[in-house]
């Protein structure tokens, strides 16, 4: 169907409006991180990287950044292991109730973060408190992994279902054993899905705050929690703009790369 010229312009205008609605507030934060006068004047009267240097000198912000990186990497590692194994089992082996298993794996992503956080906090207290163990970075990693597993699972399962079993069957007909089939047939198919799922999981973990609030132990602060804790402190606004800009970039870039990987591999949109 061929659209008229006016219809094409209307669609372009709607697309531009939608993108502006999403990205204009983020752009203001990024620009204000270089704002020398610490005002909300637009456009900023003067540009500088001074606040970026001061943010790096802030020990609390640096520690929160390192904590966020550790939590993201830890949650991603767990998600890659569990998500891919469950996806492979659901797709490879036919058993009664496997669709129910698939639903149960995906379900946590639909729950409000506050519900997941309360449930995890209760579980940690019930399991760890009798042994005198307090929550810490490990509990944040476990909390983030609960929704990161879903992301990896969906990516891997979708790729397995699109590839089908024809290649595996042909490999078996040629005399390849199970390990050879996985190494030379299955893994190349899954490689981009695993990488895309891992990047997406890291991005989601990096900017999570609700579950983190319930699972973080004493003294454990990720970047989002650090921002929230310092939001109303005098003279912290410029540093907060810088940290928020870092958070935006660290969250958006992995998700963008995951999207590109999925498209390049012919997997469509995430």
PDB file of C-alpha atoms in Angstrom:
ATOM      1  CA  UNK A   1       0.000   0.000   0.000  1.00  0.00           C
ATOM      2  CA  UNK A   2       1.375   3.394  -1.038  1.00  0.00           C
ATOM      3  CA  UNK A   3       0.878   6.260   1.391  1.00  0.00           C
ATOM      4  CA  UNK A   4       0.160   9.766   0.261  1.00  0.00           C
ATOM      5  CA  UNK A   5       2.725  12.495   0.853  1.00  0.00           C
ATOM      6  CA  UNK A   6       0.664  14.074   3.626  1.00  0.00           C
ATOM      7  CA  UNK A   7       0.261  10.699   5.350  1.00  0.00           C
ATOM      8  CA  UNK A   8       4.024  10.113   5.249  1.00  0.00           C
ATOM      9  CA  UNK A   9       4.691  13.523   6.785  1.00  0.00           C
ATOM     10  CA  UNK A  10       2.077  12.819   9.445  1.00  0.00           C
ATOM     11  CA  UNK A  11       3.757   9.536  10.352  1.00  0.00           C
ATOM     12  CA  UNK A  12       7.168  11.208  10.468  1.00  0.00           C
ATOM     13  CA  UNK A  13       5.798  13.924  12.717  1.00  0.00           C
ATOM     14  CA  UNK A  14       4.254  11.328  15.034  1.00  0.00           C
ATOM     15  CA  UNK A  15       7.562   9.454  15.177  1.00  0.00           C
ATOM     16  CA  UNK A  16       9.472  12.658  15.966  1.00  0.00           C
ATOM     17  CA  UNK A  17       6.953  13.558  18.675  1.00  0.00           C
ATOM     18  CA  UNK A  18       7.264  10.112  20.243  1.00  0.00           C
ATOM     19  CA  UNK A  19      11.070  10.250  20.244  1.00  0.00           C
ATOM     20  CA  UNK A  20      11.053  13.770  21.704  1.00  0.00           C
ATOM     21  CA  UNK A  21       8.641  12.645  24.427  1.00  0.00           C
ATOM     22  CA  UNK A  22      11.032   9.853  25.420  1.00  0.00           C
ATOM     23  CA  UNK A  23      14.435  11.464  24.962  1.00  0.00           C
ATOM     24  CA  UNK A  24      14.028  15.199  25.614  1.00  0.00           C
ATOM     25  CA  UNK A  25      14.160  14.845  29.439  1.00  0.00           C
ATOM     26  CA  UNK A  26      17.194  12.542  29.127  1.00  0.00           C
ATOM     27  CA  UNK A  27      18.892  15.034  26.826  1.00  0.00           C
ATOM     28  CA  UNK A  28      18.362  17.838  29.349  1.00  0.00           C
ATOM     29  CA  UNK A  29      20.091  15.779  32.053  1.00  0.00           C
ATOM     30  CA  UNK A  30      23.035  15.058  29.748  1.00  0.00           C
ATOM     31  CA  UNK A  31      23.393  18.729  28.749  1.00  0.00           C
ATOM     32  CA  UNK A  32      23.079  19.950  32.336  1.00  0.00           C
ATOM     33  CA  UNK A  33      25.961  17.701  33.366  1.00  0.00           C
ATOM     34  CA  UNK A  34      28.194  20.130  31.399  1.00  0.00           C
ATOM     35  CA  UNK A  35      26.427  23.234  32.749  1.00  0.00           C
ATOM     36  CA  UNK A  36      29.038  25.437  34.449  1.00  0.00           C
ATOM     37  CA  UNK A  37      26.623  27.783  36.232  1.00  0.00           C
ATOM     38  CA  UNK A  38      24.498  25.087  37.902  1.00  0.00           C
ATOM     39  CA  UNK A  39      21.298  26.779  36.724  1.00  0.00           C
ATOM     40  CA  UNK A  40      18.285  25.494  34.851  1.00  0.00           C
ATOM     41  CA  UNK A  41      18.721  28.120  32.132  1.00  0.00           C
ATOM     42  CA  UNK A  42      18.306  26.734  28.654  1.00  0.00           C
ATOM     43  CA  UNK A  43      20.533  26.521  26.773  1.00  0.00           C
ATOM     44  CA  UNK A  44      23.279  26.555  29.421  1.00  0.00           C
ATOM     45  CA  UNK A  45      25.255  29.806  29.296  1.00  0.00           C
ATOM     46  CA  UNK A  46      28.637  28.090  29.669  1.00  0.00           C
ATOM     47  CA  UNK A  47      29.991  24.571  29.205  1.00  0.00           C
ATOM     48  CA  UNK A  48      32.569  22.767  31.305  1.00  0.00           C
ATOM     49  CA  UNK A  49      33.709  19.301  32.361  1.00  0.00           C
ATOM     50  CA  UNK A  50      34.418  20.528  35.900  1.00  0.00           C
ATOM     51  CA  UNK A  51      31.515  18.634  37.425  1.00  0.00           C
ATOM     52  CA  UNK A  52      32.591  15.420  35.758  1.00  0.00           C
ATOM     53  CA  UNK A  53      35.968  15.754  37.459  1.00  0.00           C
ATOM     54  CA  UNK A  54      34.308  16.518  40.790  1.00  0.00           C
ATOM     55  CA  UNK A  55      31.983  13.528  40.419  1.00  0.00           C
ATOM     56  CA  UNK A  56      35.004  11.272  39.881  1.00  0.00           C
ATOM     57  CA  UNK A  57      36.633  12.747  42.989  1.00  0.00           C
ATOM     58  CA  UNK A  58      33.534  11.869  45.000  1.00  0.00           C
ATOM     59  CA  UNK A  59      34.419   8.639  46.808  1.00  0.00           C
ATOM     60  CA  UNK A  60      30.764   7.758  47.396  1.00  0.00           C
ATOM     61  CA  UNK A  61      29.912   8.062  43.703  1.00  0.00           C
ATOM     62  CA  UNK A  62      32.943   5.987  42.676  1.00  0.00           C
ATOM     63  CA  UNK A  63      32.067   3.255  45.157  1.00  0.00           C
ATOM     64  CA  UNK A  64      28.445   3.247  43.997  1.00  0.00           C
ATOM     65  CA  UNK A  65      29.615   2.936  40.372  1.00  0.00           C
ATOM     66  CA  UNK A  66      31.813  -0.063  41.239  1.00  0.00           C
ATOM     67  CA  UNK A  67      28.939  -1.653  43.183  1.00  0.00           C
ATOM     68  CA  UNK A  68      26.593  -1.218  40.208  1.00  0.00           C
ATOM     69  CA  UNK A  69      29.147  -2.786  37.870  1.00  0.00           C
ATOM     70  CA  UNK A  70      29.634  -5.761  40.209  1.00  0.00           C
ATOM     71  CA  UNK A  71      25.890  -6.224  40.656  1.00  0.00           C
ATOM     72  CA  UNK A  72      25.322  -6.028  36.907  1.00  0.00           C
ATOM     73  CA  UNK A  73      28.061  -8.517  36.069  1.00  0.00           C
ATOM     74  CA  UNK A  74      27.013 -10.918  38.828  1.00  0.00           C
ATOM     75  CA  UNK A  75      23.333 -10.842  37.888  1.00  0.00           C
ATOM     76  CA  UNK A  76      24.209 -11.241  34.209  1.00  0.00           C
ATOM     77  CA  UNK A  77      26.404 -14.278  34.921  1.00  0.00           C
ATOM     78  CA  UNK A  78      23.621 -15.991  36.892  1.00  0.00           C
ATOM     79  CA  UNK A  79      21.060 -15.076  34.252  1.00  0.00           C
ATOM     80  CA  UNK A  80      23.189 -16.434  31.402  1.00  0.00           C
ATOM     81  CA  UNK A  81      23.654 -19.734  33.189  1.00  0.00           C
ATOM     82  CA  UNK A  82      20.131 -20.338  34.481  1.00  0.00           C
ATOM     83  CA  UNK A  83      18.218 -18.632  31.660  1.00  0.00           C
ATOM     84  CA  UNK A  84      20.011 -20.498  28.898  1.00  0.00           C
ATOM     85  CA  UNK A  85      19.795 -23.873  30.672  1.00  0.00           C
ATOM     86  CA  UNK A  86      16.056 -23.563  31.297  1.00  0.00           C
ATOM     87  CA  UNK A  87      15.429 -22.344  27.745  1.00  0.00           C
ATOM     88  CA  UNK A  88      17.412 -25.238  26.310  1.00  0.00           C
ATOM     89  CA  UNK A  89      15.566 -27.751  28.480  1.00  0.00           C
ATOM     90  CA  UNK A  90      12.133 -26.341  27.596  1.00  0.00           C
ATOM     91  CA  UNK A  91      12.908 -26.348  23.871  1.00  0.00           C
ATOM     92  CA  UNK A  92      14.957 -29.547  23.616  1.00  0.00           C
ATOM     93  CA  UNK A  93      13.033 -31.961  25.812  1.00  0.00           C
ATOM     94  CA  UNK A  94       9.339 -32.542  25.504  1.00  0.00           C
ATOM     95  CA  UNK A  95       7.704 -33.097  28.869  1.00  0.00           C
ATOM     96  CA  UNK A  96       4.277 -32.575  30.346  1.00  0.00           C
ATOM     97  CA  UNK A  97       3.778 -29.033  31.623  1.00  0.00           C
ATOM     98  CA  UNK A  98       6.741 -27.439  29.878  1.00  0.00           C
ATOM     99  CA  UNK A  99       4.588 -24.470  28.804  1.00  0.00           C
ATOM    100  CA  UNK A 100       3.664 -24.015  32.455  1.00  0.00           C
ATOM    101  CA  UNK A 101       7.361 -24.022  33.326  1.00  0.00           C
ATOM    102  CA  UNK A 102       7.920 -21.390  30.648  1.00  0.00           C
ATOM    103  CA  UNK A 103       5.148 -19.238  32.098  1.00  0.00           C
ATOM    104  CA  UNK A 104       6.555 -19.546  35.619  1.00  0.00           C
ATOM    105  CA  UNK A 105       9.987 -18.436  34.406  1.00  0.00           C
ATOM    106  CA  UNK A 106       8.585 -15.343  32.667  1.00  0.00           C
ATOM    107  CA  UNK A 107       6.053 -14.411  35.367  1.00  0.00           C
ATOM    108  CA  UNK A 108       8.430 -12.514  37.737  1.00  0.00           C
ATOM    109  CA  UNK A 109       9.040  -9.815  35.108  1.00  0.00           C
ATOM    110  CA  UNK A 110       5.346  -8.893  35.317  1.00  0.00           C
ATOM    111  CA  UNK A 111       5.345  -8.475  39.103  1.00  0.00           C
ATOM    112  CA  UNK A 112       5.790  -4.964  40.564  1.00  0.00           C
ATOM    113  CA  UNK A 113       9.342  -4.380  41.734  1.00  0.00           C
ATOM    114  CA  UNK A 114       8.155  -3.559  45.236  1.00  0.00           C
ATOM    115  CA  UNK A 115       6.445  -6.953  45.525  1.00  0.00           C
ATOM    116  CA  UNK A 116       9.569  -8.772  44.342  1.00  0.00           C
ATOM    117  CA  UNK A 117      11.695  -6.690  46.726  1.00  0.00           C
ATOM    118  CA  UNK A 118       9.504  -7.421  49.748  1.00  0.00           C
ATOM    119  CA  UNK A 119       9.438 -11.135  48.918  1.00  0.00           C
ATOM    120  CA  UNK A 120      13.219 -11.298  48.558  1.00  0.00           C
ATOM    121  CA  UNK A 121      13.770  -9.297  51.737  1.00  0.00           C
ATOM    122  CA  UNK A 122      11.516 -11.682  53.672  1.00  0.00           C
ATOM    123  CA  UNK A 123      13.260 -14.707  52.182  1.00  0.00           C
ATOM    124  CA  UNK A 124      16.739 -13.377  52.978  1.00  0.00           C
ATOM    125  CA  UNK A 125      15.760 -12.574  56.554  1.00  0.00           C
ATOM    126  CA  UNK A 126      14.219 -16.005  57.042  1.00  0.00           C
ATOM    127  CA  UNK A 127      17.184 -17.883  55.584  1.00  0.00           C
ATOM    128  CA  UNK A 128      20.168 -15.746  56.617  1.00  0.00           C
ATOM    129  CA  UNK A 129      19.118 -14.232  59.945  1.00  0.00           C
ATOM    130  CA  UNK A 130      19.280 -17.538  61.909  1.00  0.00           C
ATOM    131  CA  UNK A 131      22.938 -17.838  60.857  1.00  0.00           C
ATOM    132  CA  UNK A 132      23.787 -14.242  61.739  1.00  0.00           C
ATOM    133  CA  UNK A 133      24.384 -13.322  58.093  1.00  0.00           C
ATOM    134  CA  UNK A 134      23.258  -9.891  56.924  1.00  0.00           C
ATOM    135  CA  UNK A 135      22.340  -8.862  53.422  1.00  0.00           C
ATOM    136  CA  UNK A 136      25.081  -7.481  51.197  1.00  0.00           C
ATOM    137  CA  UNK A 137      26.176  -7.227  47.592  1.00  0.00           C
ATOM    138  CA  UNK A 138      25.349 -10.894  47.005  1.00  0.00           C
ATOM    139  CA  UNK A 139      21.688 -10.292  47.911  1.00  0.00           C
ATOM    140  CA  UNK A 140      21.528  -7.409  45.415  1.00  0.00           C
ATOM    141  CA  UNK A 141      22.963  -9.704  42.724  1.00  0.00           C
ATOM    142  CA  UNK A 142      20.386 -12.391  43.508  1.00  0.00           C
ATOM    143  CA  UNK A 143      17.605  -9.796  43.447  1.00  0.00           C
ATOM    144  CA  UNK A 144      18.660  -8.459  40.065  1.00  0.00           C
ATOM    145  CA  UNK A 145      19.067 -11.971  38.681  1.00  0.00           C
ATOM    146  CA  UNK A 146      15.379 -12.706  39.294  1.00  0.00           C
ATOM    147  CA  UNK A 147      14.403 -10.494  36.366  1.00  0.00           C
ATOM    148  CA  UNK A 148      17.630 -10.829  34.340  1.00  0.00           C
ATOM    149  CA  UNK A 149      17.025 -14.592  34.017  1.00  0.00           C
ATOM    150  CA  UNK A 150      13.758 -13.813  32.219  1.00  0.00           C
ATOM    151  CA  UNK A 151      15.542 -11.622  29.667  1.00  0.00           C
ATOM    152  CA  UNK A 152      18.154 -14.238  28.796  1.00  0.00           C
ATOM    153  CA  UNK A 153      15.540 -17.011  28.784  1.00  0.00           C
ATOM    154  CA  UNK A 154      13.340 -15.160  26.291  1.00  0.00           C
ATOM    155  CA  UNK A 155      16.258 -14.368  23.977  1.00  0.00           C
ATOM    156  CA  UNK A 156      17.628 -17.898  23.936  1.00  0.00           C
ATOM    157  CA  UNK A 157      14.241 -19.612  23.645  1.00  0.00           C
ATOM    158  CA  UNK A 158      13.170 -17.345  20.787  1.00  0.00           C
ATOM    159  CA  UNK A 159      16.398 -18.082  18.897  1.00  0.00           C
ATOM    160  CA  UNK A 160      16.057 -21.836  19.470  1.00  0.00           C
ATOM    161  CA  UNK A 161      12.483 -21.833  18.231  1.00  0.00           C
ATOM    162  CA  UNK A 162      13.382 -19.825  15.123  1.00  0.00           C
ATOM    163  CA  UNK A 163      16.304 -22.077  14.250  1.00  0.00           C
ATOM    164  CA  UNK A 164      14.229 -25.229  14.746  1.00  0.00           C
ATOM    165  CA  UNK A 165      15.746 -28.694  15.042  1.00  0.00           C
ATOM    166  CA  UNK A 166      16.609 -29.294  11.393  1.00  0.00           C
ATOM    167  CA  UNK A 167      20.295 -28.470  11.773  1.00  0.00           C
ATOM    168  CA  UNK A 168      20.616 -30.625  14.880  1.00  0.00           C
ATOM    169  CA  UNK A 169      18.884 -33.528  13.171  1.00  0.00           C
ATOM    170  CA  UNK A 170      21.100 -33.188  10.094  1.00  0.00           C
ATOM    171  CA  UNK A 171      24.181 -33.122  12.320  1.00  0.00           C
ATOM    172  CA  UNK A 172      23.054 -36.287  14.089  1.00  0.00           C
ATOM    173  CA  UNK A 173      22.398 -37.981  10.726  1.00  0.00           C
ATOM    174  CA  UNK A 174      25.994 -37.207   9.737  1.00  0.00           C
ATOM    175  CA  UNK A 175      27.258 -39.039  12.816  1.00  0.00           C
ATOM    176  CA  UNK A 176      28.011 -36.122  15.153  1.00  0.00           C
ATOM    177  CA  UNK A 177      27.658 -36.848  18.836  1.00  0.00           C
ATOM    178  CA  UNK A 178      25.870 -34.593  21.324  1.00  0.00           C
ATOM    179  CA  UNK A 179      28.923 -32.468  22.188  1.00  0.00           C
ATOM    180  CA  UNK A 180      29.890 -31.964  18.539  1.00  0.00           C
ATOM    181  CA  UNK A 181      26.343 -30.972  17.671  1.00  0.00           C
ATOM    182  CA  UNK A 182      26.255 -28.431  20.485  1.00  0.00           C
ATOM    183  CA  UNK A 183      29.710 -27.030  19.704  1.00  0.00           C
ATOM    184  CA  UNK A 184      29.425 -26.708  15.930  1.00  0.00           C
ATOM    185  CA  UNK A 185      25.662 -26.313  15.391  1.00  0.00           C
ATOM    186  CA  UNK A 186      23.732 -25.205  18.461  1.00  0.00           C
ATOM    187  CA  UNK A 187      26.219 -22.830  20.087  1.00  0.00           C
ATOM    188  CA  UNK A 188      26.884 -20.713  16.944  1.00  0.00           C
ATOM    189  CA  UNK A 189      23.125 -20.232  16.678  1.00  0.00           C
ATOM    190  CA  UNK A 190      22.827 -19.229  20.340  1.00  0.00           C
ATOM    191  CA  UNK A 191      25.975 -17.084  20.581  1.00  0.00           C
ATOM    192  CA  UNK A 192      24.396 -13.796  19.475  1.00  0.00           C
ATOM    193  CA  UNK A 193      21.268 -14.493  21.549  1.00  0.00           C
ATOM    194  CA  UNK A 194      23.390 -15.063  24.655  1.00  0.00           C
ATOM    195  CA  UNK A 195      25.427 -11.913  24.056  1.00  0.00           C
ATOM    196  CA  UNK A 196      22.324  -9.831  23.382  1.00  0.00           C
ATOM    197  CA  UNK A 197      20.580 -11.258  26.448  1.00  0.00           C
ATOM    198  CA  UNK A 198      23.649 -10.616  28.608  1.00  0.00           C
ATOM    199  CA  UNK A 199      23.943  -6.991  27.462  1.00  0.00           C
ATOM    200  CA  UNK A 200      20.257  -6.393  28.024  1.00  0.00           C
ATOM    201  CA  UNK A 201      20.393  -8.000  31.467  1.00  0.00           C
ATOM    202  CA  UNK A 202      23.389  -5.842  32.450  1.00  0.00           C
ATOM    203  CA  UNK A 203      21.628  -2.666  31.322  1.00  0.00           C
ATOM    204  CA  UNK A 204      18.482  -3.513  33.269  1.00  0.00           C
ATOM    205  CA  UNK A 205      20.475  -4.417  36.366  1.00  0.00           C
ATOM    206  CA  UNK A 206      22.553  -1.243  36.221  1.00  0.00           C
ATOM    207  CA  UNK A 207      19.588   1.118  36.534  1.00  0.00           C
ATOM    208  CA  UNK A 208      17.375  -0.918  38.911  1.00  0.00           C
ATOM    209  CA  UNK A 209      16.462   0.719  42.235  1.00  0.00           C
ATOM    210  CA  UNK A 210      13.263  -0.738  43.730  1.00  0.00           C
ATOM    211  CA  UNK A 211      14.417  -4.330  44.221  1.00  0.00           C
ATOM    212  CA  UNK A 212      17.856  -3.004  45.211  1.00  0.00           C
ATOM    213  CA  UNK A 213      16.327  -0.929  48.001  1.00  0.00           C
ATOM    214  CA  UNK A 214      14.941  -4.064  49.649  1.00  0.00           C
ATOM    215  CA  UNK A 215      17.902  -6.375  49.007  1.00  0.00           C
ATOM    216  CA  UNK A 216      20.914  -4.112  49.681  1.00  0.00           C
ATOM    217  CA  UNK A 217      22.668  -4.614  52.984  1.00  0.00           C
ATOM    218  CA  UNK A 218      24.120  -1.894  55.224  1.00  0.00           C
ATOM    219  CA  UNK A 219      26.501   0.377  53.346  1.00  0.00           C
ATOM    220  CA  UNK A 220      25.701  -1.119  49.926  1.00  0.00           C
ATOM    221  CA  UNK A 221      24.796   1.608  47.443  1.00  0.00           C
ATOM    222  CA  UNK A 222      24.361   1.323  43.705  1.00  0.00           C
ATOM    223  CA  UNK A 223      24.373   4.428  41.501  1.00  0.00           C
ATOM    224  CA  UNK A 224      20.556   4.828  41.472  1.00  0.00           C
ATOM    225  CA  UNK A 225      20.432   4.553  45.281  1.00  0.00           C
ATOM    226  CA  UNK A 226      23.327   7.023  45.595  1.00  0.00           C
ATOM    227  CA  UNK A 227      21.430   9.528  43.440  1.00  0.00           C
ATOM    228  CA  UNK A 228      18.270   9.128  45.494  1.00  0.00           C
ATOM    229  CA  UNK A 229      20.194   9.482  48.772  1.00  0.00           C
ATOM    230  CA  UNK A 230      21.894  12.711  47.655  1.00  0.00           C
ATOM    231  CA  UNK A 231      19.048  14.185  45.651  1.00  0.00           C
ATOM    232  CA  UNK A 232      18.088  16.912  48.136  1.00  0.00           C
ATOM    233  CA  UNK A 233      21.505  17.694  49.584  1.00  0.00           C
ATOM    234  CA  UNK A 234      22.783  21.255  49.018  1.00  0.00           C
ATOM    235  CA  UNK A 235      25.248  21.749  46.151  1.00  0.00           C
ATOM    236  CA  UNK A 236      24.960  18.132  45.029  1.00  0.00           C
ATOM    237  CA  UNK A 237      22.769  18.840  41.989  1.00  0.00           C
ATOM    238  CA  UNK A 238      25.682  19.211  39.508  1.00  0.00           C
ATOM    239  CA  UNK A 239      27.315  15.964  40.647  1.00  0.00           C
ATOM    240  CA  UNK A 240      23.948  14.210  40.542  1.00  0.00           C
ATOM    241  CA  UNK A 241      23.467  15.382  36.937  1.00  0.00           C
ATOM    242  CA  UNK A 242      26.825  13.853  36.032  1.00  0.00           C
ATOM    243  CA  UNK A 243      26.071  10.550  37.793  1.00  0.00           C
ATOM    244  CA  UNK A 244      22.621  10.468  36.171  1.00  0.00           C
ATOM    245  CA  UNK A 245      24.269  11.029  32.779  1.00  0.00           C
ATOM    246  CA  UNK A 246      26.621   8.095  33.441  1.00  0.00           C
ATOM    247  CA  UNK A 247      23.634   5.993  34.440  1.00  0.00           C
ATOM    248  CA  UNK A 248      21.780   6.878  31.243  1.00  0.00           C
ATOM    249  CA  UNK A 249      24.737   5.971  29.024  1.00  0.00           C
ATOM    250  CA  UNK A 250      25.533   2.759  30.947  1.00  0.00           C
ATOM    251  CA  UNK A 251      21.906   1.651  30.686  1.00  0.00           C
ATOM    252  CA  UNK A 252      21.099   2.681  27.119  1.00  0.00           C
ATOM    253  CA  UNK A 253      24.279   1.558  25.339  1.00  0.00           C
ATOM    254  CA  UNK A 254      24.065  -2.167  26.324  1.00  0.00           C
ATOM    255  CA  UNK A 255      20.380  -2.249  25.391  1.00  0.00           C
ATOM    256  CA  UNK A 256      21.112  -0.588  22.041  1.00  0.00           C
ATOM    257  CA  UNK A 257      23.911  -3.073  21.310  1.00  0.00           C
ATOM    258  CA  UNK A 258      21.639  -5.958  22.286  1.00  0.00           C
ATOM    259  CA  UNK A 259      19.009  -4.636  19.871  1.00  0.00           C
ATOM    260  CA  UNK A 260      21.539  -4.378  17.052  1.00  0.00           C
ATOM    261  CA  UNK A 261      22.819  -7.902  17.729  1.00  0.00           C
ATOM    262  CA  UNK A 262      19.304  -9.255  17.612  1.00  0.00           C
ATOM    263  CA  UNK A 263      18.571  -7.494  14.316  1.00  0.00           C
ATOM    264  CA  UNK A 264      21.889  -8.517  12.728  1.00  0.00           C
ATOM    265  CA  UNK A 265      21.311 -12.152  13.587  1.00  0.00           C
ATOM    266  CA  UNK A 266      17.895 -12.028  11.978  1.00  0.00           C
ATOM    267  CA  UNK A 267      16.096 -12.313  15.274  1.00  0.00           C
ATOM    268  CA  UNK A 268      13.925  -9.239  14.922  1.00  0.00           C
ATOM    269  CA  UNK A 269      13.182  -6.916  17.791  1.00  0.00           C
ATOM    270  CA  UNK A 270      13.808  -7.784  21.428  1.00  0.00           C
TER     271      UNK A 270
END
